[in-house]
Amino acid sequence: MRDFVIRISEYAKGQNENFVVIPQNGIELVTDNGEPYGKLSKPYLNAIDGHGQESLFFGYAGNDKPTPKKETRFLMSYLDRSKAVGNTILVTDYCAKVSKQEEARRNNLAKGYISFRAATRELTEVPLLANVNKQKVLRLSEVSNFLYLINPSAYSDRTSFIEALAATEYDLLIIDLFFGDMPLTKDEVSRLSQTKTGRARLVVCYMSIGEAEDYRYYWEYDWDDQVPTWIAAENPDWEGNYKVKYWHSEWQSIILGNKTSYLDKILEAGFDGVYLDIIDGFEYFEGTH
């Protein structure tokens, strides 16, 4: 998985040197042996610009439930080492109660992490932004807040979706490439690259590289009856999502390297970066790749 992320980064940055690459979860990859105090994997850390981490303080065992302190300390032992070499840490905690959200905000602030508090795991909402940054944001290191919204089902059409996001003041938007079956256009992404008050901000695209999703454009009809050998078990928590042998050349060609690949569509649409999900998919295969 580490090599896959590096390949994605080299490919994207080869076309846009300012393109940001942010893996979510799977933080153990920052060290060569996967241990908290192992030798840092410099090629991996040099290939990425930040880390996304879910449920650092809330949500590990359910919404509003505090993450066990042992797990939090374990994750922070890696996150802090990545942060120390210049990577930005984006944390999504799952909590709906105001008191829990405030606690998550304070905890992340104390660590120098950027906090987003999501009421649900469906990531459909635009929370009220309390502390607005008045400076333009051109680099990930300048981000002081972010919106993580990859499910636009709350919006009846793409125009209302784009208008709702354009009306926000978040420094960073993490969104999906698609609204329905159609990808966002370069003009739509360009519009989102400015806040309501005209500040420059970053717009980053979500992309899962550890699971195949049966609602994506690349899913072939006959896979419903017989999936390719590189597709493994369905995720029991997310219907229609399937673990993949991410090292397989056919899967990697879906993700990058040709005009119809996922990453190429993201680059073509003018996104500032990519937010890579299911990095921890390597755990399903017991770290064999």
Coordinates of C-alpha atoms in Angstrom, one line a residue:
M1 CA 0.0 0.0 0.0
R2 CA 2.9 2.4 0.8
D3 CA 4.3 1.9 -2.7
F4 CA 0.8 2.4 -4.2
V5 CA 0.5 5.8 -2.5
I6 CA 3.9 6.8 -3.6
R7 CA 3.1 5.9 -7.2
I8 CA -0.1 7.9 -7.0
S9 CA 1.8 10.9 -5.6
E10 CA 4.6 10.7 -8.2
Y11 CA 2.1 10.5 -11.1
A12 CA -0.1 13.4 -9.9
K13 CA 2.8 15.7 -8.9
G14 CA 4.4 15.0 -12.2
Q15 CA 1.4 16.7 -13.8
N16 CA 0.9 19.4 -11.1
E17 CA 3.8 19.9 -8.7
N18 CA 1.5 21.6 -6.2
F19 CA -1.0 18.7 -6.1
V20 CA -1.5 17.6 -2.5
V21 CA -1.8 13.9 -1.4
I22 CA -3.5 13.1 1.8
P23 CA -3.9 9.4 2.9
Q24 CA -6.6 8.8 5.5
N25 CA -6.0 6.2 8.3
G26 CA -3.4 3.5 7.9
I27 CA -1.1 5.8 9.8
E28 CA 1.3 2.8 10.6
L29 CA 2.7 3.2 7.1
V30 CA 4.8 6.2 8.3
T31 CA 7.4 3.7 9.7
D32 CA 9.1 1.0 7.8
N33 CA 8.1 -1.8 10.2
G34 CA 4.7 -0.3 11.2
E35 CA 5.7 0.2 14.8
P36 CA 5.3 3.6 16.6
Y37 CA 9.0 4.1 17.1
G38 CA 10.3 2.3 14.1
K39 CA 12.4 4.0 11.4
L40 CA 10.5 6.6 9.5
S41 CA 9.7 5.7 5.9
K42 CA 11.1 8.8 4.2
P43 CA 10.0 8.0 0.7
Y44 CA 6.4 7.7 1.9
L45 CA 6.5 10.8 4.1
N46 CA 8.1 12.8 1.2
A47 CA 5.4 11.6 -1.1
I48 CA 2.5 12.9 1.0
D49 CA 1.5 16.3 2.3
G50 CA -0.7 15.4 5.2
H51 CA -2.7 12.7 7.0
G52 CA -6.4 12.2 7.5
Q53 CA -7.3 10.4 10.7
E54 CA -10.8 9.4 11.7
S55 CA -12.1 8.9 15.3
L56 CA -9.0 10.1 17.1
F57 CA -11.0 11.3 20.1
F58 CA -14.6 10.4 19.3
G59 CA -16.3 7.7 17.1
Y60 CA -14.0 4.7 17.4
A61 CA -16.8 2.5 18.8
G62 CA -19.7 4.7 17.7
N63 CA -20.8 8.3 17.4
D64 CA -20.3 10.4 20.5
K65 CA -18.4 7.6 22.2
P66 CA -14.9 8.6 23.3
T67 CA -12.2 6.7 21.6
P68 CA -10.2 4.6 24.1
K69 CA -7.3 6.6 25.4
K70 CA -4.9 3.7 24.6
E71 CA -6.0 3.8 20.9
T72 CA -5.7 7.6 20.9
R73 CA -2.2 7.5 22.3
F74 CA -1.2 4.8 19.8
L75 CA -2.5 6.9 16.8
M76 CA -0.9 10.1 18.0
S77 CA 2.5 8.4 18.4
Y78 CA 2.5 8.1 14.6
L79 CA 0.6 11.4 13.8
D80 CA 3.1 13.4 15.8
R81 CA 6.0 12.0 14.0
S82 CA 4.4 12.8 10.6
K83 CA 3.5 16.3 11.8
A84 CA 7.1 16.8 13.0
V85 CA 8.4 16.4 9.4
G86 CA 6.0 19.0 8.1
N87 CA 2.8 17.1 7.3
T88 CA -0.6 18.6 8.1
I89 CA -2.9 16.4 10.3
L90 CA -6.6 16.5 9.5
V91 CA -8.8 14.8 12.1
T92 CA -12.5 13.8 11.7
D93 CA -14.2 13.0 15.0
Y94 CA -17.7 11.6 14.9
C95 CA -19.8 13.3 17.5
A96 CA -23.2 15.1 17.4
K97 CA -23.4 16.4 20.9
V98 CA -22.2 20.0 21.3
S99 CA -20.2 19.1 24.4
K100 CA -18.4 16.3 22.6
Q101 CA -17.7 18.5 19.6
E102 CA -16.2 21.2 21.8
E103 CA -14.0 18.6 23.6
A104 CA -12.8 17.2 20.2
R105 CA -12.0 20.8 19.0
R106 CA -10.0 21.6 22.1
N107 CA -8.1 18.3 22.0
N108 CA -7.1 18.7 18.4
L109 CA -6.2 22.3 18.9
A110 CA -3.9 21.4 21.7
K111 CA -2.1 18.9 19.5
G112 CA -1.9 21.2 16.5
Y113 CA -4.2 19.1 14.4
I114 CA -7.0 20.5 12.2
S115 CA -10.4 19.4 13.5
F116 CA -13.6 18.5 11.8
R117 CA -16.6 17.3 13.9
A118 CA -19.1 15.2 11.9
A119 CA -22.5 14.4 13.3
T120 CA -22.8 11.2 11.2
R121 CA -20.6 8.9 9.3
E122 CA -22.5 9.6 6.1
L123 CA -20.8 13.0 5.8
T124 CA -23.7 14.8 4.3
E125 CA -23.8 18.0 6.4
V126 CA -22.2 21.4 6.4
P127 CA -21.6 22.4 10.0
L128 CA -21.6 26.0 11.1
L129 CA -18.1 27.3 11.0
A130 CA -17.3 29.3 14.2
N131 CA -13.8 30.6 13.5
V132 CA -13.4 32.0 10.0
N133 CA -9.9 32.5 8.6
K134 CA -9.6 35.8 6.8
Q135 CA -6.4 34.9 4.9
K136 CA -6.2 33.2 1.5
V137 CA -5.2 29.6 1.6
L138 CA -2.9 28.4 -1.2
R139 CA -1.1 25.5 0.6
L140 CA -2.2 22.7 2.9
S141 CA 0.0 24.1 5.7
E142 CA -2.1 27.2 5.7
V143 CA -5.4 25.4 6.4
S144 CA -7.0 26.1 9.8
N145 CA -10.4 24.3 9.2
F146 CA -11.9 21.9 6.7
L147 CA -15.2 20.5 5.5
Y148 CA -15.5 16.8 4.8
L149 CA -18.6 16.2 2.7
I150 CA -18.6 13.3 0.3
N151 CA -22.3 12.4 0.2
P152 CA -24.3 15.1 -1.5
S153 CA -27.6 13.2 -1.1
A154 CA -29.1 16.1 1.0
Y155 CA -29.1 18.3 -2.2
S156 CA -31.8 17.8 -4.9
D157 CA -29.5 18.9 -7.8
R158 CA -25.9 19.7 -8.5
T159 CA -26.6 23.5 -8.7
S160 CA -27.9 23.7 -5.2
F161 CA -24.9 21.5 -4.0
I162 CA -22.3 23.7 -5.7
E163 CA -24.0 26.9 -4.4
A164 CA -24.2 25.6 -0.8
L165 CA -20.5 24.8 -0.8
A166 CA -19.5 28.0 -2.5
A167 CA -21.4 29.9 0.2
T168 CA -19.1 28.5 2.9
E169 CA -15.9 30.0 4.4
Y170 CA -14.0 26.7 5.0
D171 CA -10.3 26.8 4.1
L172 CA -10.4 23.3 2.6
L173 CA -13.2 21.3 1.0
I174 CA -12.9 17.5 0.8
I175 CA -15.6 16.4 -1.6
D176 CA -16.4 13.6 -4.1
L177 CA -15.6 13.8 -7.8
F178 CA -19.2 13.0 -8.7
F179 CA -22.6 14.4 -8.2
G180 CA -24.8 11.5 -9.1
D181 CA -23.3 9.8 -12.1
M182 CA -21.6 12.9 -13.5
P183 CA -18.2 14.2 -12.4
L184 CA -17.8 17.9 -11.4
T185 CA -16.6 20.1 -14.2
K186 CA -13.5 22.2 -14.1
D187 CA -15.7 25.3 -13.9
E188 CA -17.5 24.0 -10.9
V189 CA -14.3 23.1 -9.1
S190 CA -12.9 26.5 -10.0
R191 CA -16.0 28.2 -8.5
L192 CA -15.5 26.2 -5.3
S193 CA -11.8 27.3 -5.1
Q194 CA -13.0 30.6 -3.7
T195 CA -14.9 31.2 -0.5
K196 CA -18.1 33.3 -0.2
T197 CA -15.9 36.3 0.5
G198 CA -13.6 35.6 -2.4
R199 CA -10.7 34.1 -0.5
A200 CA -8.6 31.4 -2.2
R201 CA -9.0 27.9 -0.7
L202 CA -8.1 24.3 -1.5
V203 CA -10.6 21.8 -3.1
V204 CA -9.5 18.2 -2.6
C205 CA -11.1 15.1 -4.1
Y206 CA -12.0 11.9 -2.1
M207 CA -10.9 8.7 -3.7
S208 CA -10.9 5.2 -2.2
I209 CA -8.0 3.1 -3.2
G210 CA -8.4 0.1 -0.9
E211 CA -11.9 -0.8 -1.9
A212 CA -13.9 -1.0 -5.1
E213 CA -17.3 0.6 -5.0
D214 CA -20.1 -0.9 -7.1
Y215 CA -21.7 2.5 -7.8
R216 CA -18.6 4.0 -9.5
Y217 CA -18.2 4.5 -13.2
Y218 CA -15.5 1.8 -13.5
W219 CA -17.8 -1.0 -12.1
E220 CA -18.6 -3.4 -14.9
Y221 CA -22.1 -5.0 -15.1
D222 CA -20.9 -8.6 -15.2
W223 CA -19.0 -8.0 -12.0
D224 CA -22.3 -8.3 -10.2
D225 CA -22.4 -12.0 -11.0
Q226 CA -18.7 -12.8 -11.1
V227 CA -16.2 -10.3 -9.7
P228 CA -12.5 -10.3 -10.9
T229 CA -10.1 -12.3 -8.8
W230 CA -8.5 -9.1 -7.4
I231 CA -11.8 -8.1 -5.7
A232 CA -12.2 -9.7 -2.3
A233 CA -14.9 -9.7 0.4
E234 CA -17.6 -7.1 0.7
N235 CA -17.2 -4.6 3.5
P236 CA -19.9 -5.7 6.1
D237 CA -20.3 -2.1 7.3
W238 CA -20.7 -0.5 3.8
E239 CA -22.9 -2.3 1.3
G240 CA -21.4 -2.3 -2.2
N241 CA -17.9 -1.7 -1.1
Y242 CA -15.4 -4.5 -1.7
K243 CA -11.8 -5.0 -0.5
V244 CA -9.4 -5.1 -3.3
K245 CA -5.9 -6.6 -3.9
Y246 CA -4.6 -3.1 -4.3
W247 CA -1.3 -4.2 -5.6
H248 CA -2.9 -5.8 -8.6
S249 CA -2.1 -4.1 -11.9
E250 CA -5.8 -4.1 -13.1
W251 CA -6.9 -2.3 -10.0
Q252 CA -4.0 0.2 -10.2
S253 CA -4.8 0.9 -13.9
I254 CA -8.4 1.8 -12.8
I255 CA -6.9 4.3 -10.3
L256 CA -4.2 6.0 -12.4
G257 CA -2.2 6.0 -15.6
N258 CA -4.7 6.5 -18.5
K259 CA -7.4 9.0 -19.6
T260 CA -10.2 7.0 -18.1
S261 CA -8.5 6.4 -14.7
Y262 CA -9.9 7.9 -11.6
L263 CA -6.9 10.0 -10.7
D264 CA -6.8 11.4 -14.3
K265 CA -10.4 12.5 -14.0
I266 CA -9.6 14.2 -10.8
L267 CA -6.6 16.0 -12.3
E268 CA -8.7 17.0 -15.4
A269 CA -11.4 18.5 -13.2
G270 CA -8.8 20.8 -11.6
F271 CA -8.8 19.6 -8.0
D272 CA -5.9 20.8 -5.8
G273 CA -5.3 17.3 -4.4
V274 CA -6.6 13.9 -3.5
Y275 CA -7.8 12.4 -0.2
L276 CA -7.0 8.7 -0.3
D277 CA -9.3 6.4 1.7
I278 CA -9.1 2.8 2.9
I279 CA -5.3 3.1 3.2
D280 CA -5.7 0.7 6.1
G281 CA -7.0 -1.9 3.6
F282 CA -3.6 -3.6 3.9
E283 CA -4.7 -4.8 7.4
Y284 CA -7.3 -7.1 5.7
F285 CA -4.5 -8.9 3.8
E286 CA -2.4 -9.1 7.0
G287 CA 0.3 -6.8 5.7
T288 CA 1.4 -9.1 2.9
H289 CA 1.7 -6.2 0.5

